[in-house]
XYZ file of C-alpha atoms in Angstrom:
463
model
C 0.073 0.043 -0.150
C 1.554 3.466 -1.028
C 2.150 6.126 1.555
C 0.010 9.264 0.819
C 2.076 12.469 1.195
C 0.221 15.691 0.876
C 2.050 19.046 0.892
C 0.256 22.273 1.631
C 2.052 25.274 0.080
C 3.438 25.730 -3.271
C 6.328 27.791 -2.569
C 10.295 27.278 -2.456
C 10.074 24.532 0.207
C 7.024 22.702 -0.962
C 7.744 22.678 -4.615
C 11.451 21.187 -3.904
C 9.791 18.368 -2.037
C 7.353 17.989 -4.792
C 10.272 17.629 -7.482
C 11.876 14.894 -5.575
C 8.997 12.803 -4.223
C 5.662 11.951 -5.712
C 3.183 13.912 -3.444
C -0.080 15.903 -3.676
C 0.779 19.677 -3.794
C -1.988 22.094 -2.669
C -0.894 25.344 -4.302
C -3.168 28.380 -3.119
C -1.939 30.760 -5.951
C -3.136 30.167 -9.489
C 0.478 30.182 -10.703
C 2.639 27.278 -11.075
C 5.477 27.329 -8.463
C 7.870 30.139 -9.162
C 11.197 31.679 -7.651
C 10.015 34.431 -5.234
C 13.457 35.955 -5.021
C 13.268 37.028 -8.608
C 10.047 38.965 -8.271
C 12.051 42.469 -8.386
C 13.538 41.429 -11.651
C 9.986 40.851 -12.880
C 8.734 44.084 -11.600
C 11.759 46.012 -13.193
C 10.996 44.214 -16.395
C 13.963 42.227 -16.615
C 12.085 38.794 -16.768
C 8.950 37.596 -17.844
C 6.639 35.936 -15.180
C 6.846 32.629 -16.972
C 10.703 32.817 -16.869
C 10.830 32.662 -13.007
C 8.792 29.331 -12.818
C 10.618 26.723 -10.630
C 11.364 23.046 -12.392
C 8.501 21.012 -12.793
C 7.014 18.598 -10.049
C 6.886 14.758 -10.353
C 3.128 14.904 -10.086
C 0.758 17.951 -11.247
C 0.126 20.660 -8.773
C -3.650 21.347 -7.465
C -3.411 25.089 -8.314
C -5.515 27.741 -6.759
C -6.467 25.299 -3.757
C -6.410 26.659 -0.328
C -6.293 24.393 2.803
C -8.802 25.658 5.365
C -8.623 22.875 8.006
C -6.927 19.678 9.163
C -8.631 16.808 10.861
C -5.453 14.996 12.765
C -7.952 12.194 13.589
C -9.378 11.452 10.090
C -6.025 12.376 8.599
C -7.651 14.625 6.137
C -7.090 18.256 4.558
C -10.247 20.192 3.960
C -9.898 22.550 1.049
C -11.792 25.706 0.486
C -13.745 24.234 -2.684
C -15.151 21.652 0.112
C -12.955 18.849 -1.123
C -11.179 16.613 1.367
C -7.605 15.451 0.948
C -6.672 12.252 2.936
C -2.975 11.852 3.881
C -0.505 9.524 5.590
C 2.064 12.292 6.031
C 1.245 15.904 5.890
C 3.840 18.569 5.093
C 2.935 22.194 5.993
C 4.864 24.463 3.897
C 2.507 27.296 4.235
C 5.219 30.102 4.114
C 4.497 33.341 5.490
C 2.335 36.822 5.179
C 3.505 40.053 4.604
C 3.374 42.350 7.804
C 0.875 45.071 7.402
C 1.924 48.078 9.535
C -0.627 49.907 11.717
C -1.188 52.841 9.895
C -4.168 55.192 9.916
C -6.158 54.711 6.637
C -4.849 50.952 6.617
C -7.504 48.845 8.249
C -9.059 45.614 7.560
C -8.487 43.125 4.672
C -9.059 45.505 1.732
C -6.273 47.614 1.035
C -6.729 51.042 -0.603
C -6.124 51.173 -4.532
C -2.409 51.678 -5.084
C -1.266 50.145 -1.976
C 0.381 46.601 -2.282
C 2.520 44.370 -0.210
C 5.610 42.687 -2.585
C 5.315 39.155 -1.667
C 3.574 37.230 -4.547
C 3.621 37.081 -8.352
C 0.034 38.728 -8.255
C 1.493 41.739 -6.091
C 4.282 42.074 -8.719
C 1.930 41.974 -11.626
C -0.439 44.513 -9.996
C 2.351 47.151 -9.350
C 3.990 46.322 -12.743
C 0.644 47.532 -14.256
C 0.301 50.595 -12.036
C 4.000 51.856 -12.544
C 4.799 54.021 -15.412
C 7.291 56.782 -15.869
C 6.521 59.878 -13.466
C 4.325 57.896 -11.039
C 4.969 58.956 -7.456
C 5.727 55.744 -5.456
C 6.646 55.482 -1.904
C 8.181 52.114 -0.610
C 7.693 51.558 3.367
C 10.560 49.551 4.874
C 14.165 50.037 4.094
C 15.363 46.481 4.264
C 16.340 43.791 1.869
C 12.920 43.581 0.081
C 12.286 47.347 0.422
C 15.818 48.254 -1.365
C 14.935 45.637 -3.926
C 11.470 46.940 -4.605
C 12.693 50.552 -4.776
C 15.409 49.877 -7.076
C 12.824 48.021 -9.640
C 10.442 50.885 -9.289
C 12.906 53.217 -10.211
C 14.164 51.252 -13.248
C 10.763 51.495 -14.337
C 10.803 55.247 -14.365
C 8.755 55.962 -11.230
C 9.738 58.711 -8.782
C 10.660 56.841 -5.734
C 10.725 57.450 -2.202
C 12.177 54.808 0.177
C 11.151 55.201 3.850
C 13.166 53.627 6.534
C 12.211 53.727 10.382
C 15.552 52.752 11.409
C 18.883 54.526 11.442
C 19.972 53.014 8.041
C 19.025 50.892 5.290
C 19.389 46.903 5.683
C 20.467 47.644 9.164
C 20.134 43.822 10.124
C 22.619 42.846 7.492
C 25.010 46.001 7.236
C 27.478 47.793 9.232
C 27.245 51.790 9.250
C 29.721 52.165 6.595
C 28.341 49.749 4.215
C 24.862 50.951 4.682
C 25.998 54.507 3.861
C 27.745 53.205 0.785
C 24.253 51.317 -0.219
C 22.430 54.489 0.401
C 24.652 56.467 -1.902
C 24.176 53.842 -4.749
C 20.329 53.922 -4.196
C 20.324 57.573 -4.345
C 22.152 57.586 -7.633
C 19.429 55.587 -9.014
C 17.244 58.234 -8.311
C 15.483 57.089 -5.439
C 14.769 59.477 -2.572
C 15.958 58.043 0.907
C 14.333 58.943 4.342
C 15.947 57.273 7.429
C 14.935 57.698 11.028
C 11.507 58.345 9.595
C 8.166 56.628 11.115
C 5.355 56.371 8.497
C 1.917 57.220 10.632
C -0.841 57.047 7.931
C -2.207 56.985 4.369
C -4.300 59.369 2.831
C -7.109 58.288 0.354
C -9.557 59.877 -1.978
C -12.405 57.605 -3.515
C -10.600 54.441 -2.283
C -7.272 55.226 -3.667
C -4.121 56.163 -1.769
C -3.072 59.663 -2.415
C -0.473 60.469 0.039
C 1.766 58.985 2.905
C 1.798 60.774 6.371
C 4.918 60.891 8.238
C 5.097 61.204 12.001
C 6.774 64.452 11.966
C 3.881 65.997 10.021
C 5.596 65.871 6.561
C 3.476 64.400 3.709
C 4.758 62.635 0.727
C 2.526 62.529 -2.262
C 1.970 58.893 -3.466
C -0.016 57.200 -6.225
C 1.749 53.793 -5.412
C 2.757 52.600 -1.871
C 4.696 49.450 -1.345
C 4.555 47.658 2.048
C 7.951 45.916 2.555
C 7.647 45.864 6.419
C 8.939 42.245 6.687
C 6.958 38.836 6.875
C 5.426 36.651 9.528
C 4.910 32.754 9.520
C 1.639 31.445 8.514
C 0.709 29.226 11.161
C -3.091 29.661 11.436
C -3.738 26.226 10.060
C -1.324 24.561 12.219
C -2.718 26.575 15.343
C -6.031 25.422 14.529
C -5.246 22.051 14.106
C -3.497 21.949 17.629
C -0.033 21.713 16.823
C 2.673 23.196 18.946
C 3.330 26.994 17.600
C 5.483 29.472 19.243
C 6.752 32.137 16.227
C 6.673 29.336 13.852
C 5.428 25.810 13.807
C 7.761 24.001 16.069
C 9.977 21.076 14.654
C 12.554 19.052 15.634
C 15.550 17.946 13.587
C 13.550 15.530 11.539
C 11.176 18.464 10.756
C 8.370 16.909 12.552
C 5.738 18.772 14.473
C 4.072 17.849 17.896
C 2.253 15.505 15.749
C 4.589 12.711 14.243
C 2.488 12.538 11.136
C 2.860 16.000 10.124
C 5.773 18.110 9.192
C 6.701 21.631 8.396
C 9.358 23.247 6.426
C 10.068 26.750 5.035
C 9.111 30.148 6.234
C 6.515 28.614 8.655
C 8.800 26.160 10.459
C 10.709 26.960 13.686
C 13.634 24.996 14.028
C 15.695 25.089 17.716
C 13.923 28.470 18.470
C 14.569 30.102 14.823
C 12.317 31.156 11.930
C 14.752 31.719 9.301
C 12.088 33.310 6.501
C 14.729 32.802 3.647
C 14.981 30.670 0.668
C 18.165 28.761 1.330
C 16.953 27.250 4.512
C 13.926 26.284 2.933
C 15.426 24.351 0.172
C 17.700 22.834 3.057
C 14.873 21.773 5.121
C 13.066 20.325 1.826
C 16.160 18.175 1.047
C 16.272 16.730 4.432
C 12.969 15.954 4.964
C 12.863 14.120 1.246
C 15.425 11.765 2.967
C 13.080 11.201 6.143
C 10.082 10.779 4.074
C 12.139 8.608 1.624
C 12.090 5.857 4.468
C 8.401 5.667 4.367
C 7.882 5.389 0.638
C 8.629 2.234 -1.556
C 12.052 2.256 -3.240
C 10.589 2.732 -6.772
C 8.733 5.970 -5.603
C 11.938 7.981 -4.163
C 11.695 10.306 -6.890
C 14.527 12.440 -8.593
C 17.955 12.551 -6.794
C 18.974 15.787 -5.354
C 20.626 18.186 -8.152
C 24.354 17.998 -8.285
C 26.329 21.005 -7.318
C 27.723 22.973 -10.398
C 31.495 23.964 -10.337
C 30.666 27.081 -8.430
C 28.966 25.226 -5.764
C 25.414 26.217 -6.647
C 22.743 23.457 -7.274
C 21.793 22.945 -10.862
C 18.171 23.431 -11.538
C 17.545 24.769 -8.066
C 15.816 28.036 -9.123
C 14.638 27.497 -12.632
C 15.269 29.241 -15.895
C 17.047 32.367 -15.987
C 18.796 31.908 -12.526
C 22.365 32.422 -13.253
C 23.932 33.150 -9.880
C 25.890 36.114 -11.797
C 22.823 37.982 -13.282
C 22.532 41.411 -12.462
C 19.762 42.118 -9.686
C 19.219 38.478 -8.959
C 19.160 37.203 -5.283
C 19.449 33.413 -5.030
C 19.862 30.466 -2.623
C 22.813 28.291 -3.058
C 24.388 25.372 -1.332
C 26.879 24.265 1.110
C 30.380 25.304 0.405
C 29.077 27.722 -2.394
C 30.877 30.660 -4.359
C 27.723 32.575 -4.581
C 24.806 33.412 -2.185
C 21.282 34.523 -2.404
C 19.868 38.139 -1.803
C 17.325 36.970 0.503
C 19.329 34.364 1.622
C 21.878 31.792 2.298
C 24.457 29.460 2.168
C 22.896 26.441 3.760
C 24.982 24.150 5.788
C 25.705 20.652 4.481
C 23.121 18.088 4.463
C 23.621 14.709 2.952
C 21.298 13.834 0.150
C 21.010 10.398 1.659
C 21.876 9.346 5.204
C 25.471 8.908 6.172
C 26.945 5.744 7.032
C 28.592 5.184 10.521
C 30.183 1.725 11.614
C 28.231 0.257 8.473
C 24.740 1.704 9.838
C 22.832 4.259 7.984
C 22.439 7.573 10.158
C 19.105 9.227 10.179
C 19.038 12.269 8.019
C 18.497 15.509 10.381
C 18.287 19.254 9.835
C 21.098 20.957 11.758
C 20.236 24.571 11.107
C 21.603 26.884 8.253
C 24.080 29.671 8.290
C 22.954 32.577 6.383
C 24.659 34.723 3.597
C 22.875 37.673 2.246
C 23.544 38.749 -1.262
C 22.177 41.466 -3.372
C 23.139 43.042 -6.816
C 21.717 46.449 -7.706
C 21.331 47.564 -11.164
C 22.246 50.978 -12.821
C 25.001 52.593 -14.742
C 27.366 51.043 -12.041
C 25.665 48.154 -10.729
C 26.732 47.437 -7.047
C 27.038 43.881 -5.275
C 26.934 43.514 -1.853
C 26.981 40.071 0.482
C 26.838 39.965 4.402
C 26.888 37.297 7.019
C 26.975 36.605 10.671
C 27.828 39.352 12.958
C 29.141 42.406 10.960
C 29.469 44.740 14.072
C 32.417 43.516 16.160
C 32.182 43.171 19.984
C 34.829 44.055 22.598
C 37.884 41.781 22.193
C 36.995 40.766 18.210
C 39.600 41.271 15.760
C 38.486 43.351 12.584
C 40.102 43.632 9.263
C 38.731 46.495 6.877
C 39.644 47.412 3.605
C 38.224 50.403 1.673
C 38.496 51.658 -2.040
C 36.677 54.854 -2.526
C 37.512 55.072 -5.996
C 35.564 52.090 -6.599
C 32.844 52.223 -4.124
C 34.277 48.917 -2.691
C 34.326 48.105 0.991
C 35.463 44.546 2.631
C 35.501 43.910 6.288
C 35.570 40.821 8.227
C 35.200 40.126 12.027
C 37.129 37.215 13.905
C 36.419 35.936 17.291
C 39.293 34.178 18.714
C 40.191 31.716 15.860
C 36.610 31.821 14.260
C 35.174 34.010 11.425
C 32.124 35.397 13.046
C 30.691 37.807 10.294
C 31.659 40.195 7.393
C 30.420 42.305 4.863
C 31.653 43.034 1.181
C 30.433 45.851 -1.406
C 31.500 46.433 -4.936
C 34.148 43.584 -4.953
C 32.652 40.132 -4.073
C 36.079 38.355 -5.425
C 36.661 36.672 -1.962
C 33.095 35.941 -0.984
C 33.534 32.043 -2.050
C 36.533 31.807 0.531
C 34.550 33.698 3.074
C 31.442 31.653 2.514
C 33.464 28.262 2.851
C 35.165 29.614 6.041
C 31.862 30.896 7.636
C 29.765 27.807 6.558
C 32.379 25.189 7.900
C 32.829 26.906 11.287
C 36.478 25.736 11.525
C 39.439 27.331 13.254
C 41.064 29.745 10.781
C 45.032 28.939 10.154
C 47.405 30.420 12.583
C 50.242 31.072 10.164
C 47.990 33.036 7.782
C 47.462 36.861 8.624
C 43.934 37.914 8.832
C 44.344 40.192 5.942
C 44.330 36.940 3.747
C 40.613 36.545 4.375
C 39.888 39.482 2.253
C 42.134 38.669 -0.588
C 40.468 37.671 -4.096
C 41.352 34.020 -3.331
C 40.851 33.740 0.439
C 44.725 33.291 1.012
C 44.575 30.009 -0.760
C 47.680 30.722 -3.164
């Protein structure tokens, strides 16, 4: 008798699992699974929507199907259309929702015309239809997503204002100097940047947004407003089913929830007290769960093998067509010991595609967490690459190596604690990112005989 595996959610994690195992995939969106980290490129006009489609799944996807209830006793999933889907193993890959800030004029589920989150392909297509040269657009949120959205809108000719409540852009990933260089670049694209700026409300006329109000009384005219204020795990389905939920759906090293028949992966999952919200860990978790579930499937149903690493360490086919890691503006997940990293994203830790052997006995696959490296490329007349990982602000006792080339807008910095690399940031010149990613991912002691400066050379000091 075959084992019925049902996956709820057709995003990065769910579709990855469905590429490798014969599962019933319930996708809420009407579109085939796509690479979410390339939405800014679709908005900018670099890619057509079909170009960002992910590789096909082993079984057809049930598109436009929203799961509304889990009956754990009967082991069924009820869908919004009234259908019931039975399962032996259920995988929740429900992803996350955009955070909607508490603003005057932004109440209830219906958003004013012209106001959009930037999370789905439909969001992207609606924004693209609204934006034309000269349109006044305000992006609320100066993190990774907000910077990407502002760049894409500017490329389409909009007059863009980027507002950030914090002191600097991408303050979670960058130190003060790197953030200042990023701001210079964004402003060179024609984007007006306001930091330490709290948005308090939206003005409307006839149901459409007309302006953004700031807490200091300043008013920004706006025909389009993009909400890029972060995301929150989608856990309502799990909570209503009685599963353990903290910030995300709590899972163990085999990605099991508090119900052994139900697993969770991706943005909705919380492992060891951490919710990643990034594409790289989602792929990592899906790969581990593939091995976990392969143990309950007949050998003939194990599906496709894991993609082989390419010569630069990225997984072939991991992101679908048009996903060269060197393409301008792209943000891509890459795998362990990679040379490149992603812009929402990460260099995942090493996860075996099949259980390892110890003393002749296979070891059960386990997820051990992911060490994240963020990468972003901003276009323009002078494109800017950046990468950041770990703790980029030093603590007392840490060693810091920093190189700056103002003529090339290049900045490189690493933070070393004892004999370990604990963080770094690179702008403008990412030639050393491969060696740094390997040192960061491996979490191994740095060689005593090499000066710390070698970490910032183009080859990481390997020659």
